[in-house]
Amino acid sequence: GGGGYDHHQDVGGGGSGHHHGHGGNYYNKYSTNSTPSTPQIRTPKELEMAVAMASRNGSGGGLGNGAPTILYSHANAEDLGNIYPWCKFLSKMLGVNIFAYDYTGYGLATDQGDPSEDYCFADISAAYSYLTSVLQIPPSSIILYGRSLGSGPSCYLAARTAEEGDAVAGLILHAPFLSVYRIVLESGCTLPGDRFPNVDFAPSIRSPVLFIHGTKDSIVPFNHSERLLDTVPEQYRAEPVFIKGMGHNNVHASVRPLFIDRLRKYLDRHVVPSIRGEGRRGTHDSRSRSKLARLVAR
């Protein structure tokens, strides 16, 4: 469903590599204290060859061992081309691998169909399947990062993996919304025809959630993050990053040091221990499985 694997670009970090663009060395150990290196892109073919080589060498076969991989879902007025500088910046400064993709109807997937909620869910599912099945990266090493519109598919996938009993390592929501209708109408509930009801998926999430929002956001009101945070189970709420004066469409250079510092602290506290096998967060609650099924089928 959706854009397909050949539309996904890997934006990795943490080292050198023979990637087409901005990839990284999946075999470097994660360290927020190391000197940032220049990321490069790897094509899917190059990534799959690296998996095969690792398997032959007896190193487990999977990529990303010891380093987090961010599955990045971009905002509405974006595509892979114009998010490249931001993904490269995150990859370089955090020392992580980043895998970004285009939604059906966007960028490299423009000719795949018209954009829709269902396609967005199918697209992120295809990207996640590629990471876990083809590249053999475990869910405990994958962080979902959704910005604005991207918070929709990211919340969906975070809830789905929790329902399946194998929750992802973390979820970062940058300028998220409660649901699409609620941006312009305080409905008090999810109305028929509403899209991306993050507020309904959030209670099922079983991964540490980091909220990032600017107090001067004129597109998605700041209180959406505050209210959405309250719907996440308390034990999965990381300390939010609410940045005074920041708007919706960019992270100004003046606040980037704070931004990166808080992301590093989130990774060190909530994600790296999981990658190192120091314990998973929380337990699977099978009672919410039917709720998620109803949400997706509505």
mmCIF file of C-alpha atoms in Angstrom:
data_model
loop_
_atom_site.group_PDB
_atom_site.id
_atom_site.type_symbol
_atom_site.label_atom_id
_atom_site.label_comp_id
_atom_site.label_asym_id
_atom_site.label_seq_id
_atom_site.Cartn_x
_atom_site.Cartn_y
_atom_site.Cartn_z
ATOM 1 C CA GLY A 1 0.000 0.000 0.000
ATOM 2 C CA GLY A 2 1.070 3.560 -0.561
ATOM 3 C CA GLY A 3 4.282 4.778 -2.063
ATOM 4 C CA GLY A 4 6.198 1.506 -1.936
ATOM 5 C CA TYR A 5 9.705 0.746 -0.773
ATOM 6 C CA ASP A 6 11.464 2.268 -3.739
ATOM 7 C CA HIS A 7 10.240 5.708 -2.704
ATOM 8 C CA HIS A 8 11.868 5.562 0.732
ATOM 9 C CA GLN A 9 15.212 7.213 1.390
ATOM 10 C CA ASP A 10 17.439 6.333 4.305
ATOM 11 C CA VAL A 11 18.952 9.258 6.136
ATOM 12 C CA GLY A 12 21.411 7.713 8.542
ATOM 13 C CA GLY A 13 23.982 9.173 10.840
ATOM 14 C CA GLY A 14 26.928 8.437 13.006
ATOM 15 C CA GLY A 15 29.640 7.700 10.492
ATOM 16 C CA SER A 16 30.765 7.081 6.966
ATOM 17 C CA GLY A 17 29.163 4.914 4.341
ATOM 18 C CA HIS A 18 28.847 4.334 0.626
ATOM 19 C CA HIS A 19 25.327 5.730 0.579
ATOM 20 C CA HIS A 20 23.608 7.651 -2.147
ATOM 21 C CA GLY A 21 23.196 10.910 -0.242
ATOM 22 C CA HIS A 22 22.856 10.973 3.531
ATOM 23 C CA GLY A 23 23.220 7.616 5.246
ATOM 24 C CA GLY A 24 25.530 6.523 7.982
ATOM 25 C CA ASN A 25 27.483 3.767 9.571
ATOM 26 C CA TYR A 26 24.990 1.473 11.243
ATOM 27 C CA TYR A 27 27.788 -0.304 13.052
ATOM 28 C CA ASN A 28 29.045 2.634 15.121
ATOM 29 C CA LYS A 29 27.985 2.557 18.760
ATOM 30 C CA TYR A 30 25.491 5.228 19.713
ATOM 31 C CA SER A 31 27.130 8.148 21.488
ATOM 32 C CA THR A 32 25.825 11.660 21.962
ATOM 33 C CA ASN A 33 29.310 12.754 23.014
ATOM 34 C CA SER A 34 31.097 11.791 19.805
ATOM 35 C CA THR A 35 32.144 14.355 17.226
ATOM 36 C CA PRO A 36 29.328 14.721 14.671
ATOM 37 C CA SER A 37 30.179 13.284 11.270
ATOM 38 C CA THR A 38 28.680 14.068 7.884
ATOM 39 C CA PRO A 39 25.731 11.784 7.054
ATOM 40 C CA GLN A 40 25.154 10.331 3.580
ATOM 41 C CA ILE A 41 22.233 8.615 1.832
ATOM 42 C CA ARG A 42 22.137 4.896 1.129
ATOM 43 C CA THR A 43 19.861 3.421 -1.504
ATOM 44 C CA PRO A 44 17.638 0.475 -0.555
ATOM 45 C CA LYS A 45 19.859 -1.818 -2.641
ATOM 46 C CA GLU A 46 22.969 -0.743 -0.741
ATOM 47 C CA LEU A 47 21.216 -1.230 2.581
ATOM 48 C CA GLU A 48 20.053 -4.716 1.643
ATOM 49 C CA MET A 49 23.571 -5.641 0.515
ATOM 50 C CA ALA A 50 24.897 -4.454 3.882
ATOM 51 C CA VAL A 51 22.385 -6.714 5.669
ATOM 52 C CA ALA A 52 23.475 -9.694 3.572
ATOM 53 C CA MET A 53 27.146 -8.955 4.266
ATOM 54 C CA ALA A 54 26.525 -8.639 8.005
ATOM 55 C CA SER A 55 24.706 -11.971 7.946
ATOM 56 C CA ARG A 56 27.607 -13.660 6.164
ATOM 57 C CA ASN A 57 30.043 -12.177 8.658
ATOM 58 C CA GLY A 58 28.054 -13.593 11.544
ATOM 59 C CA SER A 59 27.215 -10.203 13.075
ATOM 60 C CA GLY A 60 23.502 -10.867 13.339
ATOM 61 C CA GLY A 61 22.334 -9.725 9.923
ATOM 62 C CA GLY A 62 20.453 -6.627 11.079
ATOM 63 C CA LEU A 63 21.392 -3.003 10.679
ATOM 64 C CA GLY A 64 21.267 -0.430 13.445
ATOM 65 C CA ASN A 65 22.760 -2.583 16.182
ATOM 66 C CA GLY A 66 23.701 -0.237 19.006
ATOM 67 C CA ALA A 67 22.294 2.884 17.320
ATOM 68 C CA PRO A 68 18.716 4.212 17.272
ATOM 69 C CA THR A 69 16.934 4.493 13.927
ATOM 70 C CA ILE A 70 14.370 7.273 13.537
ATOM 71 C CA LEU A 71 11.435 6.619 11.199
ATOM 72 C CA TYR A 72 10.609 10.191 10.162
ATOM 73 C CA SER A 73 7.138 11.258 8.954
ATOM 74 C CA HIS A 74 7.134 14.755 7.484
ATOM 75 C CA ALA A 75 4.589 17.578 7.594
ATOM 76 C CA ASN A 76 1.925 18.400 5.008
ATOM 77 C CA ALA A 77 3.751 20.976 2.857
ATOM 78 C CA GLU A 78 6.935 18.910 2.671
ATOM 79 C CA ASP A 79 8.535 16.030 0.800
ATOM 80 C CA LEU A 80 11.834 14.148 0.883
ATOM 81 C CA GLY A 81 13.574 16.903 -1.050
ATOM 82 C CA ASN A 82 12.927 19.788 1.296
ATOM 83 C CA ILE A 83 13.256 17.833 4.562
ATOM 84 C CA TYR A 84 16.776 16.710 3.609
ATOM 85 C CA PRO A 85 18.617 19.540 5.470
ATOM 86 C CA TRP A 86 16.601 18.976 8.650
ATOM 87 C CA CYS A 87 17.022 15.195 8.609
ATOM 88 C CA LYS A 88 20.731 15.579 7.932
ATOM 89 C CA PHE A 89 21.023 18.004 10.855
ATOM 90 C CA LEU A 90 19.229 15.623 13.241
ATOM 91 C CA SER A 91 21.248 12.647 12.062
ATOM 92 C CA LYS A 92 24.542 14.460 12.460
ATOM 93 C CA MET A 93 23.858 16.072 15.828
ATOM 94 C CA LEU A 94 22.181 13.065 17.465
ATOM 95 C CA GLY A 95 24.340 10.336 15.916
ATOM 96 C CA VAL A 96 21.291 8.361 14.806
ATOM 97 C CA ASN A 97 20.111 6.724 11.602
ATOM 98 C CA ILE A 98 17.075 8.323 9.964
ATOM 99 C CA PHE A 99 14.712 6.658 7.509
ATOM 100 C CA ALA A 100 12.310 9.092 5.814
ATOM 101 C CA TYR A 101 9.624 8.415 3.216
ATOM 102 C CA ASP A 102 7.052 10.236 1.102
ATOM 103 C CA TYR A 103 3.313 9.774 1.526
ATOM 104 C CA THR A 104 1.300 8.633 -1.452
ATOM 105 C CA GLY A 105 0.605 11.736 -3.556
ATOM 106 C CA TYR A 106 3.684 13.581 -2.261
ATOM 107 C CA GLY A 107 7.133 14.129 -3.754
ATOM 108 C CA LEU A 108 8.572 10.928 -5.226
ATOM 109 C CA ALA A 109 5.211 9.193 -4.736
ATOM 110 C CA THR A 110 3.125 11.837 -6.537
ATOM 111 C CA ASP A 111 2.123 9.381 -9.245
ATOM 112 C CA GLN A 112 1.071 6.639 -6.820
ATOM 113 C CA GLY A 113 -2.401 8.026 -6.063
ATOM 114 C CA ASP A 114 -4.182 10.802 -4.217
ATOM 115 C CA PRO A 115 -3.216 11.545 -0.606
ATOM 116 C CA SER A 116 -5.465 9.997 2.039
ATOM 117 C CA GLU A 117 -5.452 8.898 5.653
ATOM 118 C CA ASP A 118 -5.532 5.229 4.651
ATOM 119 C CA TYR A 119 -2.565 5.655 2.333
ATOM 120 C CA CYS A 120 -0.580 7.463 5.034
ATOM 121 C CA PHE A 121 -1.169 4.543 7.395
ATOM 122 C CA ALA A 122 -0.208 2.085 4.640
ATOM 123 C CA ASP A 123 2.907 4.100 3.772
ATOM 124 C CA ILE A 124 4.311 4.187 7.296
ATOM 125 C CA SER A 125 3.452 0.507 7.698
ATOM 126 C CA ALA A 126 5.414 -0.281 4.514
ATOM 127 C CA ALA A 127 8.393 1.746 5.742
ATOM 128 C CA TYR A 128 8.290 0.065 9.162
ATOM 129 C CA SER A 129 8.023 -3.380 7.581
ATOM 130 C CA TYR A 130 11.055 -2.608 5.430
ATOM 131 C CA LEU A 131 13.071 -1.586 8.489
ATOM 132 C CA THR A 132 12.114 -4.595 10.595
ATOM 133 C CA SER A 133 11.790 -7.356 7.986
ATOM 134 C CA VAL A 134 14.293 -6.438 5.276
ATOM 135 C CA LEU A 135 16.892 -4.435 7.211
ATOM 136 C CA GLN A 136 16.214 -6.531 10.341
ATOM 137 C CA ILE A 137 16.218 -3.569 12.724
ATOM 138 C CA PRO A 138 14.361 -4.553 15.922
ATOM 139 C CA PRO A 139 11.406 -2.444 17.122
ATOM 140 C CA SER A 140 13.380 -1.740 20.301
ATOM 141 C CA SER A 141 15.827 0.305 18.171
ATOM 142 C CA ILE A 142 13.190 2.277 16.221
ATOM 143 C CA ILE A 143 11.894 5.712 17.196
ATOM 144 C CA LEU A 144 8.933 7.226 15.373
ATOM 145 C CA TYR A 145 9.206 10.971 14.714
ATOM 146 C CA GLY A 146 6.114 12.711 13.377
ATOM 147 C CA ARG A 147 5.996 16.415 12.601
ATOM 148 C CA SER A 148 2.567 18.045 12.268
ATOM 149 C CA LEU A 149 0.712 15.855 9.735
ATOM 150 C CA GLY A 150 3.328 13.168 10.403
ATOM 151 C CA SER A 151 2.033 12.861 13.959
ATOM 152 C CA GLY A 152 -1.008 11.067 12.490
ATOM 153 C CA PRO A 153 0.693 8.023 10.968
ATOM 154 C CA SER A 154 3.247 8.013 13.807
ATOM 155 C CA CYS A 155 0.595 7.803 16.531
ATOM 156 C CA TYR A 156 -1.222 5.131 14.541
ATOM 157 C CA LEU A 157 1.892 2.969 14.216
ATOM 158 C CA ALA A 158 2.953 3.505 17.837
ATOM 159 C CA ALA A 159 -0.464 2.305 18.996
ATOM 160 C CA ARG A 160 -0.485 -0.604 16.538
ATOM 161 C CA THR A 161 2.920 -1.936 17.589
ATOM 162 C CA ALA A 162 1.814 -1.703 21.215
ATOM 163 C CA GLU A 163 -1.330 -3.684 20.401
ATOM 164 C CA GLU A 164 0.837 -6.321 18.732
ATOM 165 C CA GLY A 165 2.932 -6.641 21.892
ATOM 166 C CA ASP A 166 6.176 -5.298 20.421
ATOM 167 C CA ALA A 167 6.121 -1.538 20.970
ATOM 168 C CA VAL A 168 8.673 0.706 19.290
ATOM 169 C CA ALA A 169 11.474 2.258 21.347
ATOM 170 C CA GLY A 170 9.991 5.739 21.376
ATOM 171 C CA LEU A 171 7.698 8.320 19.811
ATOM 172 C CA ILE A 172 8.563 11.968 19.149
ATOM 173 C CA LEU A 173 5.624 14.234 18.299
ATOM 174 C CA HIS A 174 6.646 17.621 16.904
ATOM 175 C CA ALA A 175 3.738 20.108 16.690
ATOM 176 C CA PRO A 176 1.076 17.360 16.789
ATOM 177 C CA PHE A 177 -2.689 17.837 16.744
ATOM 178 C CA LEU A 178 -5.541 16.105 18.560
ATOM 179 C CA SER A 179 -7.243 15.409 15.209
ATOM 180 C CA VAL A 180 -7.656 17.310 11.954
ATOM 181 C CA TYR A 181 -11.151 18.645 12.686
ATOM 182 C CA ARG A 182 -10.138 19.787 16.149
ATOM 183 C CA ILE A 183 -7.583 22.191 14.673
ATOM 184 C CA VAL A 184 -10.450 24.412 13.510
ATOM 185 C CA LEU A 185 -13.395 23.140 15.560
ATOM 186 C CA GLU A 186 -13.521 22.251 19.237
ATOM 187 C CA SER A 187 -15.839 19.287 18.795
ATOM 188 C CA GLY A 188 -15.303 17.581 22.130
ATOM 189 C CA CYS A 189 -15.289 14.203 20.386
ATOM 190 C CA THR A 190 -14.132 12.570 17.171
ATOM 191 C CA LEU A 191 -16.771 13.425 14.583
ATOM 192 C CA PRO A 192 -17.643 11.264 11.561
ATOM 193 C CA GLY A 193 -15.246 12.075 8.741
ATOM 194 C CA ASP A 194 -12.507 13.375 11.048
ATOM 195 C CA ARG A 195 -8.966 12.326 10.140
ATOM 196 C CA PHE A 196 -5.868 11.281 12.094
ATOM 197 C CA PRO A 197 -7.511 11.095 15.552
ATOM 198 C CA ASN A 198 -4.280 11.093 17.538
ATOM 199 C CA VAL A 199 -6.236 11.692 20.718
ATOM 200 C CA ASP A 200 -7.927 8.315 20.245
ATOM 201 C CA PHE A 201 -4.711 6.421 19.503
ATOM 202 C CA ALA A 202 -2.666 7.962 22.328
ATOM 203 C CA PRO A 203 -4.132 5.933 25.237
ATOM 204 C CA SER A 204 -2.971 2.716 23.522
ATOM 205 C CA ILE A 205 0.644 3.851 23.115
ATOM 206 C CA ARG A 206 3.202 1.927 25.166
ATOM 207 C CA SER A 207 6.393 3.772 24.201
ATOM 208 C CA PRO A 208 7.986 6.842 25.825
ATOM 209 C CA VAL A 209 6.460 9.895 24.126
ATOM 210 C CA LEU A 210 8.283 13.216 23.752
ATOM 211 C CA PHE A 211 6.162 16.233 22.813
ATOM 212 C CA ILE A 212 7.752 19.227 21.073
ATOM 213 C CA HIS A 213 5.707 22.357 20.410
ATOM 214 C CA GLY A 214 6.217 26.073 20.048
ATOM 215 C CA THR A 215 4.058 28.346 22.178
ATOM 216 C CA LYS A 216 3.564 30.711 19.202
ATOM 217 C CA ASP A 217 2.360 28.033 16.764
ATOM 218 C CA SER A 218 -0.342 29.685 14.632
ATOM 219 C CA ILE A 219 -1.145 26.546 12.586
ATOM 220 C CA VAL A 220 -1.671 23.908 15.275
ATOM 221 C CA PRO A 221 -2.522 25.546 18.618
ATOM 222 C CA PHE A 222 -0.002 24.843 21.355
ATOM 223 C CA ASN A 223 -2.692 23.449 23.654
ATOM 224 C CA HIS A 224 -3.111 20.449 21.344
ATOM 225 C CA SER A 225 0.173 19.060 22.658
ATOM 226 C CA GLU A 226 -0.757 19.844 26.250
ATOM 227 C CA ARG A 227 -4.071 18.047 25.921
ATOM 228 C CA LEU A 228 -2.682 15.166 23.901
ATOM 229 C CA LEU A 229 0.006 14.638 26.542
ATOM 230 C CA ASP A 230 -2.731 14.107 29.133
ATOM 231 C CA THR A 231 -4.164 11.188 27.113
ATOM 232 C CA VAL A 232 -0.864 9.257 27.024
ATOM 233 C CA PRO A 233 -0.525 6.762 29.912
ATOM 234 C CA GLU A 234 1.397 8.556 32.637
ATOM 235 C CA GLN A 235 4.310 6.122 32.766
ATOM 236 C CA TYR A 236 5.061 6.800 29.076
ATOM 237 C CA ARG A 237 5.158 10.601 29.280
ATOM 238 C CA ALA A 238 8.645 12.011 28.795
ATOM 239 C CA GLU A 239 9.266 15.584 29.917
ATOM 240 C CA PRO A 240 7.846 17.725 27.079
ATOM 241 C CA VAL A 241 9.781 20.370 25.168
ATOM 242 C CA PHE A 242 7.546 23.436 24.954
ATOM 243 C CA ILE A 243 9.630 26.215 23.420
ATOM 244 C CA LYS A 244 8.600 29.774 24.182
ATOM 245 C CA GLY A 245 8.109 31.914 21.090
ATOM 246 C CA MET A 246 8.660 29.130 18.538
ATOM 247 C CA GLY A 247 6.228 28.866 15.622
ATOM 248 C CA HIS A 248 5.067 25.932 13.526
ATOM 249 C CA ASN A 249 7.259 25.701 10.451
ATOM 250 C CA ASN A 250 10.838 25.911 11.650
ATOM 251 C CA VAL A 251 13.188 25.477 14.577
ATOM 252 C CA HIS A 252 15.099 28.751 14.657
ATOM 253 C CA ALA A 253 18.870 28.582 14.996
ATOM 254 C CA SER A 254 18.683 30.316 18.368
ATOM 255 C CA VAL A 255 16.727 27.431 19.938
ATOM 256 C CA ARG A 256 18.472 24.540 18.180
ATOM 257 C CA PRO A 257 21.028 23.958 20.965
ATOM 258 C CA LEU A 258 18.176 23.565 23.473
ATOM 259 C CA PHE A 259 16.250 21.416 20.997
ATOM 260 C CA ILE A 260 19.164 19.021 20.453
ATOM 261 C CA ASP A 261 20.051 18.903 24.146
ATOM 262 C CA ARG A 262 16.529 17.834 25.085
ATOM 263 C CA LEU A 263 16.392 15.226 22.321
ATOM 264 C CA ARG A 264 19.703 13.780 23.517
ATOM 265 C CA LYS A 265 18.425 13.570 27.078
ATOM 266 C CA TYR A 266 15.285 11.815 25.847
ATOM 267 C CA LEU A 267 17.351 9.266 23.897
ATOM 268 C CA ASP A 268 19.739 8.646 26.791
ATOM 269 C CA ARG A 269 17.008 8.193 29.366
ATOM 270 C CA HIS A 270 14.252 6.414 27.443
ATOM 271 C CA VAL A 271 15.673 4.816 24.296
ATOM 272 C CA VAL A 272 19.310 3.772 24.710
ATOM 273 C CA PRO A 273 18.599 1.516 27.742
ATOM 274 C CA SER A 274 16.074 -0.394 25.619
ATOM 275 C CA ILE A 275 18.584 -0.843 22.793
ATOM 276 C CA ARG A 276 21.171 -2.109 25.257
ATOM 277 C CA GLY A 277 18.733 -4.668 26.593
ATOM 278 C CA GLU A 278 18.313 -3.032 29.975
ATOM 279 C CA GLY A 279 14.588 -3.622 30.007
ATOM 280 C CA ARG A 280 11.440 -2.765 28.094
ATOM 281 C CA ARG A 281 8.992 -0.141 29.190
ATOM 282 C CA GLY A 282 5.639 -1.269 30.507
ATOM 283 C CA THR A 283 3.549 -4.271 29.535
ATOM 284 C CA HIS A 284 1.203 -5.138 26.704
ATOM 285 C CA ASP A 285 -2.428 -4.413 27.424
ATOM 286 C CA SER A 286 -4.494 -6.763 25.261
ATOM 287 C CA ARG A 287 -7.729 -5.114 26.363
ATOM 288 C CA SER A 288 -7.139 -2.162 24.017
ATOM 289 C CA ARG A 289 -6.605 -4.299 20.898
ATOM 290 C CA SER A 290 -10.269 -4.197 19.871
ATOM 291 C CA LYS A 291 -10.380 -0.431 20.409
ATOM 292 C CA LEU A 292 -7.563 0.144 17.919
ATOM 293 C CA ALA A 293 -9.247 -2.187 15.413
ATOM 294 C CA ARG A 294 -12.444 -0.134 15.650
ATOM 295 C CA LEU A 295 -10.523 3.126 15.157
ATOM 296 C CA VAL A 296 -8.758 1.893 12.036
ATOM 297 C CA ALA A 297 -11.941 0.403 10.585
ATOM 298 C CA ARG A 298 -14.184 3.406 11.148
#
